[in-house]
CSV table of C-alpha atoms in Angstrom, one decimal:
chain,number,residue,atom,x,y,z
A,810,UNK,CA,52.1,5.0,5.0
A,811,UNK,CA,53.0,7.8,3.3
A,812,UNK,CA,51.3,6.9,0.2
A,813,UNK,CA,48.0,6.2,1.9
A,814,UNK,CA,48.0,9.6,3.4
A,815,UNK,CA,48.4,11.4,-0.3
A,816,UNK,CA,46.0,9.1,-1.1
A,817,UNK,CA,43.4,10.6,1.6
A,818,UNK,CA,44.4,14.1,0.5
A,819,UNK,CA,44.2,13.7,-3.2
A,820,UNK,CA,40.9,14.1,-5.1
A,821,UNK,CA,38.9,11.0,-5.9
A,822,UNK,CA,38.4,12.1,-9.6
A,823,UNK,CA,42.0,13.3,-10.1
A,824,UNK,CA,44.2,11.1,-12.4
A,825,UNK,CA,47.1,10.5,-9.8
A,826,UNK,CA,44.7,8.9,-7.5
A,827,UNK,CA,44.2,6.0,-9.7
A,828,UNK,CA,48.0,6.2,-9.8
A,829,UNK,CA,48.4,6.0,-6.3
A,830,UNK,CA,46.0,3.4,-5.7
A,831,UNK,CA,48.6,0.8,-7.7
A,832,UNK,CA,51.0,2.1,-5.8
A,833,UNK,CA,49.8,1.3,-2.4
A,834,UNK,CA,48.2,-2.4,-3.6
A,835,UNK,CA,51.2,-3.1,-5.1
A,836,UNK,CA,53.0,-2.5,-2.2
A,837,UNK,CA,50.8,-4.4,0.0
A,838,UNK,CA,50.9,-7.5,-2.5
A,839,UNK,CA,54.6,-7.4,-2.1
A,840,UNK,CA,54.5,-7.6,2.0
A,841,UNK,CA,52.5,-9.9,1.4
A,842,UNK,CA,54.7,-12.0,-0.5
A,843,UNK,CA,57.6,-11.2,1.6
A,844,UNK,CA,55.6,-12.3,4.5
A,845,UNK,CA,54.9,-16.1,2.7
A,846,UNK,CA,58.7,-16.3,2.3
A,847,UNK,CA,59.8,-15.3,6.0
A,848,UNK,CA,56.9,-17.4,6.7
A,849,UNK,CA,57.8,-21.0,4.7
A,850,UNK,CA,61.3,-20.6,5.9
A,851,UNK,CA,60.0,-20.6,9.7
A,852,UNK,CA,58.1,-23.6,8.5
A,853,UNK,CA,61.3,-25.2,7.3
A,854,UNK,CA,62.7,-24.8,10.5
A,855,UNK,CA,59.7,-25.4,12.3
A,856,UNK,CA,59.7,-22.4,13.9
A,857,UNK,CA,56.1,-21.1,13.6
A,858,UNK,CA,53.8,-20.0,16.2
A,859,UNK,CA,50.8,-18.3,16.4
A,860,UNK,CA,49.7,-15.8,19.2
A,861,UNK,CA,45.7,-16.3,19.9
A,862,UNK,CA,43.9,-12.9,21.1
A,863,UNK,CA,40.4,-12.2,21.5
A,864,UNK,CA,38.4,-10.5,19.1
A,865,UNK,CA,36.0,-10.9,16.3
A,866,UNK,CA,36.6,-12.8,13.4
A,867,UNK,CA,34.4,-10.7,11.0
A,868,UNK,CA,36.1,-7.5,12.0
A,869,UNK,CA,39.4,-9.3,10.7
A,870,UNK,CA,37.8,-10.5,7.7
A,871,UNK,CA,36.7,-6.8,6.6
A,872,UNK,CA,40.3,-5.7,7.1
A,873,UNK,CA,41.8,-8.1,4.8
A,874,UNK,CA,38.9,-7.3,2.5
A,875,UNK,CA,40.2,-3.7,3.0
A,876,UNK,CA,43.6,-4.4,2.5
A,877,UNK,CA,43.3,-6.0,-1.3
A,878,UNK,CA,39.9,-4.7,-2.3
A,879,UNK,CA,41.9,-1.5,-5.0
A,880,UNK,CA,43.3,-4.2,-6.5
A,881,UNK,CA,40.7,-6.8,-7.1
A,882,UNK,CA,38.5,-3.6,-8.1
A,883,UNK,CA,41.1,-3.0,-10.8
A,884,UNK,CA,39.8,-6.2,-12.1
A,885,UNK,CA,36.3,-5.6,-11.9
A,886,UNK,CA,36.3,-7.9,-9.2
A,887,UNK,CA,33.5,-7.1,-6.2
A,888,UNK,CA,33.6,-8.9,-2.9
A,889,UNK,CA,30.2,-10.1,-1.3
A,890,UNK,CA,30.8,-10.6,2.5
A,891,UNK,CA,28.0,-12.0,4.5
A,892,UNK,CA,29.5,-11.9,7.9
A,893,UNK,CA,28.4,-14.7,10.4
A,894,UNK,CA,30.9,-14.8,13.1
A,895,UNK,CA,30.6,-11.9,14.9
A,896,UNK,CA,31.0,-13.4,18.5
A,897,UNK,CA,34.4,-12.7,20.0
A,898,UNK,CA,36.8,-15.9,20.1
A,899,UNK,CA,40.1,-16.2,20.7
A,900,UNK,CA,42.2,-16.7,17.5
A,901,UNK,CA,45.0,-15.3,15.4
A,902,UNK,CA,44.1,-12.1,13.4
A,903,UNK,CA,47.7,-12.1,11.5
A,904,UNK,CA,47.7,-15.7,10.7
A,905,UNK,CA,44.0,-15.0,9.4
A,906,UNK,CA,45.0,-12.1,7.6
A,907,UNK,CA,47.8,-13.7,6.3
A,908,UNK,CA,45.6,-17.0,4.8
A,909,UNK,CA,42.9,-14.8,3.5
A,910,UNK,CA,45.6,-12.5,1.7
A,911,UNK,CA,46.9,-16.0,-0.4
A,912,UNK,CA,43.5,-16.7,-1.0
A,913,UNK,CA,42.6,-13.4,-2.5
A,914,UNK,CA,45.9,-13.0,-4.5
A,915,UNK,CA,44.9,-17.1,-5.9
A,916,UNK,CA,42.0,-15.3,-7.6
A,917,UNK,CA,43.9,-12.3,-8.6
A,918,UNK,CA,46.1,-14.7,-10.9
A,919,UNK,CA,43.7,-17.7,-11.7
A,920,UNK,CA,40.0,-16.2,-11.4
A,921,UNK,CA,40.5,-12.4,-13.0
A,922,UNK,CA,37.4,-13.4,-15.0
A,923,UNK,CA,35.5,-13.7,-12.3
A,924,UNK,CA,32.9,-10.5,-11.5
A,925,UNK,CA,32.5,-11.6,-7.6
A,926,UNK,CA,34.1,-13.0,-4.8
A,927,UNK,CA,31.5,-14.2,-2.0
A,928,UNK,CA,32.8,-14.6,1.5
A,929,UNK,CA,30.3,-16.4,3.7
A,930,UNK,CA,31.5,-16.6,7.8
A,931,UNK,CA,30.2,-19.0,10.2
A,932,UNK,CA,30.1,-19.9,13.9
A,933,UNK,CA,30.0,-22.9,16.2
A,934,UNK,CA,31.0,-23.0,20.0
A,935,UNK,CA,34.5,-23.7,19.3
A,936,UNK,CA,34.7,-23.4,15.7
A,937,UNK,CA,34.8,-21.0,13.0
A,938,UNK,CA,34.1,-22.0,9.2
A,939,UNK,CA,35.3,-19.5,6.0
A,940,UNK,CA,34.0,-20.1,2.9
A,941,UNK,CA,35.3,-18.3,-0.2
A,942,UNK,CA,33.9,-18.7,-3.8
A,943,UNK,CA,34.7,-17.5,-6.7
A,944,UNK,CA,33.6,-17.3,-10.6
A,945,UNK,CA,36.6,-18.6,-12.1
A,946,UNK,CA,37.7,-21.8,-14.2
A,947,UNK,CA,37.6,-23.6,-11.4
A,948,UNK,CA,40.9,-26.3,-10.4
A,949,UNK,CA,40.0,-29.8,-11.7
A,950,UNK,CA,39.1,-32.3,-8.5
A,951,UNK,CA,42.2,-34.7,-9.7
A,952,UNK,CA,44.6,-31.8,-9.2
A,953,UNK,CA,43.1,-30.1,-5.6
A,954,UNK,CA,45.8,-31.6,-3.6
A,955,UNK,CA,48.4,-30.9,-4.9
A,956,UNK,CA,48.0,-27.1,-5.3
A,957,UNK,CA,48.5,-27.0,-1.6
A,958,UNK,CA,52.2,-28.8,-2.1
A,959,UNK,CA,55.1,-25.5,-2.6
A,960,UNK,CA,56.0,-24.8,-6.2
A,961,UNK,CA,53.7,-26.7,-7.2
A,962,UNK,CA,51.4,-24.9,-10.1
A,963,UNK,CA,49.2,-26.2,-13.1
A,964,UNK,CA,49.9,-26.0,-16.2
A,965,UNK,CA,47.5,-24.2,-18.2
A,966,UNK,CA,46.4,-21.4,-20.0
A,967,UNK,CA,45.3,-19.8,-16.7
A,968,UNK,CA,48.9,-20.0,-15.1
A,969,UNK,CA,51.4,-19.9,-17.5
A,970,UNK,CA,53.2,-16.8,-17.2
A,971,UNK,CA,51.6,-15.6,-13.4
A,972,UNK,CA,53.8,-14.2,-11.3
A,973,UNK,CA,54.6,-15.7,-7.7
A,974,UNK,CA,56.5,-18.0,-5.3
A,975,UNK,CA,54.1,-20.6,-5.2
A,976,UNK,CA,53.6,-21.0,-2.0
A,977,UNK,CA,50.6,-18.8,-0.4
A,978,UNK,CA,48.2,-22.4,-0.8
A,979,UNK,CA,50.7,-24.1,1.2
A,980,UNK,CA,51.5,-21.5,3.8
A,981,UNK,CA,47.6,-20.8,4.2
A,982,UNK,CA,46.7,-24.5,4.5
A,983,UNK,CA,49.7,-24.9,7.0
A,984,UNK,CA,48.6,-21.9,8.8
A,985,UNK,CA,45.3,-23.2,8.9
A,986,UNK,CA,46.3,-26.8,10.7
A,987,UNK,CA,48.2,-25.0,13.0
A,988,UNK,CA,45.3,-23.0,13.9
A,989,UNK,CA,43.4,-26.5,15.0
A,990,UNK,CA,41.5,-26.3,11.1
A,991,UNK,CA,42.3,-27.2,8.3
A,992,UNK,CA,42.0,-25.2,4.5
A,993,UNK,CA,40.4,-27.8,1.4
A,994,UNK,CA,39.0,-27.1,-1.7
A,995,UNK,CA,35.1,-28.6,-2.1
A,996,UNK,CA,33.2,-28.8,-5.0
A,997,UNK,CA,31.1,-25.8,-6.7
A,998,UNK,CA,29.0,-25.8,-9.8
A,999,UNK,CA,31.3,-22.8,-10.9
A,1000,UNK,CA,34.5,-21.6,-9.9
A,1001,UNK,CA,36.4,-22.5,-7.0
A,1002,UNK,CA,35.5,-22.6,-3.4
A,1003,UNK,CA,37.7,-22.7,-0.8
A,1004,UNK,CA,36.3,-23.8,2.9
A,1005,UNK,CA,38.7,-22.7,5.5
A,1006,UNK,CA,37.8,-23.6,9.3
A,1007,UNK,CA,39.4,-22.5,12.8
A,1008,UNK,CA,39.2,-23.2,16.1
A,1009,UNK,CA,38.2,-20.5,18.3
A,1010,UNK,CA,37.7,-20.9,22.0
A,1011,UNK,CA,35.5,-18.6,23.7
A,1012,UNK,CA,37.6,-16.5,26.5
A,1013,UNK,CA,35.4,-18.2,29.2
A,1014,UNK,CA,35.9,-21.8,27.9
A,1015,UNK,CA,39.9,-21.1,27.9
A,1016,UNK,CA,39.9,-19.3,31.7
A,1017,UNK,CA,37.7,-22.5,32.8
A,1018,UNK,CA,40.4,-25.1,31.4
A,1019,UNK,CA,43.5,-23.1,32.7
């Protein structure tokens, strides 16, 4: 918090600013990864539960693009959103948060070479569908299963020495199925693109059921 407020009051050209821009993502990549861990251990235990609210999907989406966009820009990396689910639904925003934050920090260590990230949301009566693409080396279609098992990582040039638990494609896809979707990887000409989908009630379909 504290860091984000010097950040506001510090000039945009002045050297620290950079400075404090690595301090604040790196923070916020480490809640995040303390989050996955308190996260697969509740899994263990079978303790996880989310807490549907209304609101809009897209509004959530642009906060987690908020939330990791210094870093990715580090890396030359730009985010195209084109923002389709606008309607409000009832759904978890921290469990969404929390799977778009794994998918974001997958292309941080495996797709740095990629110059865009395209984020495409869409809407059904009951359904909400994420797609996110990147420019990457892609993941081989033998080997897209089993990145979604914990500690499980390929063995390549890409990951050899990237640092991590292992675990954000698990706890997203898990997170995901709890949410009445699911999280798979489908096939691209380039990269790797992730299709993440949700179900989302309407507030009036829930109130006519209870």
């Amino acid at each position: 918090l504290y860091a984000e407020l010097l950040n506001e009051s510090t000039d945009e050209q002045a050297p620290e600013r950079r400075h404090l821009d690595v301090i604040i993502s790196e923070s916020q990549r480490l809640s995040r990864l303390i989050t996955n861990v308190l996260t697969f251990a509740r899994q263990a235990r079978q303790e996880v539960s989310l807490h549907p609210s209304a609101g809009s999907v897209d509004d959530a989406v642009r906060q987690a693009i908020e939330h990791v966009q210094p870093s990715l820009q580090r890396q030359g990396i730009v985010v195209e959103f084109s923002a389709g689910a606008s309607r409000t639904v009832l759904f978890d925003a921290d469990a969404l948060e929390q799977i778009l934050g794994n998918l974001f920090s997958n292309v941080e260590k495996y797709a740095a070479s990629s110059e865009t990230v395209r984020l495409v949301t869409e809407q059904d009566q009951a359904t909400t569908t994420i797609a996110l693409s990147d420019q990457g080396a892609g993941i081989p279609s033998a080997e897209r299963e089993s990145v979604f098992e914990p500690f499980v990582r390929l063995s390549n040039k890409l990951s050899d020495g990237v640092t991590g638990a292992g675990i954000g494609l698990s706890i997203a896809r898990k997170l995901a199925r709890s949410h009445g979707g699911d999280l798979a990887i489908v096939d691209s000409d380039v990269g790797t693109s992730f299709v993440l989908t949700l179900h989302t009630p309407s507030e009036s379909v829930v109130s006519n059921v209870t």
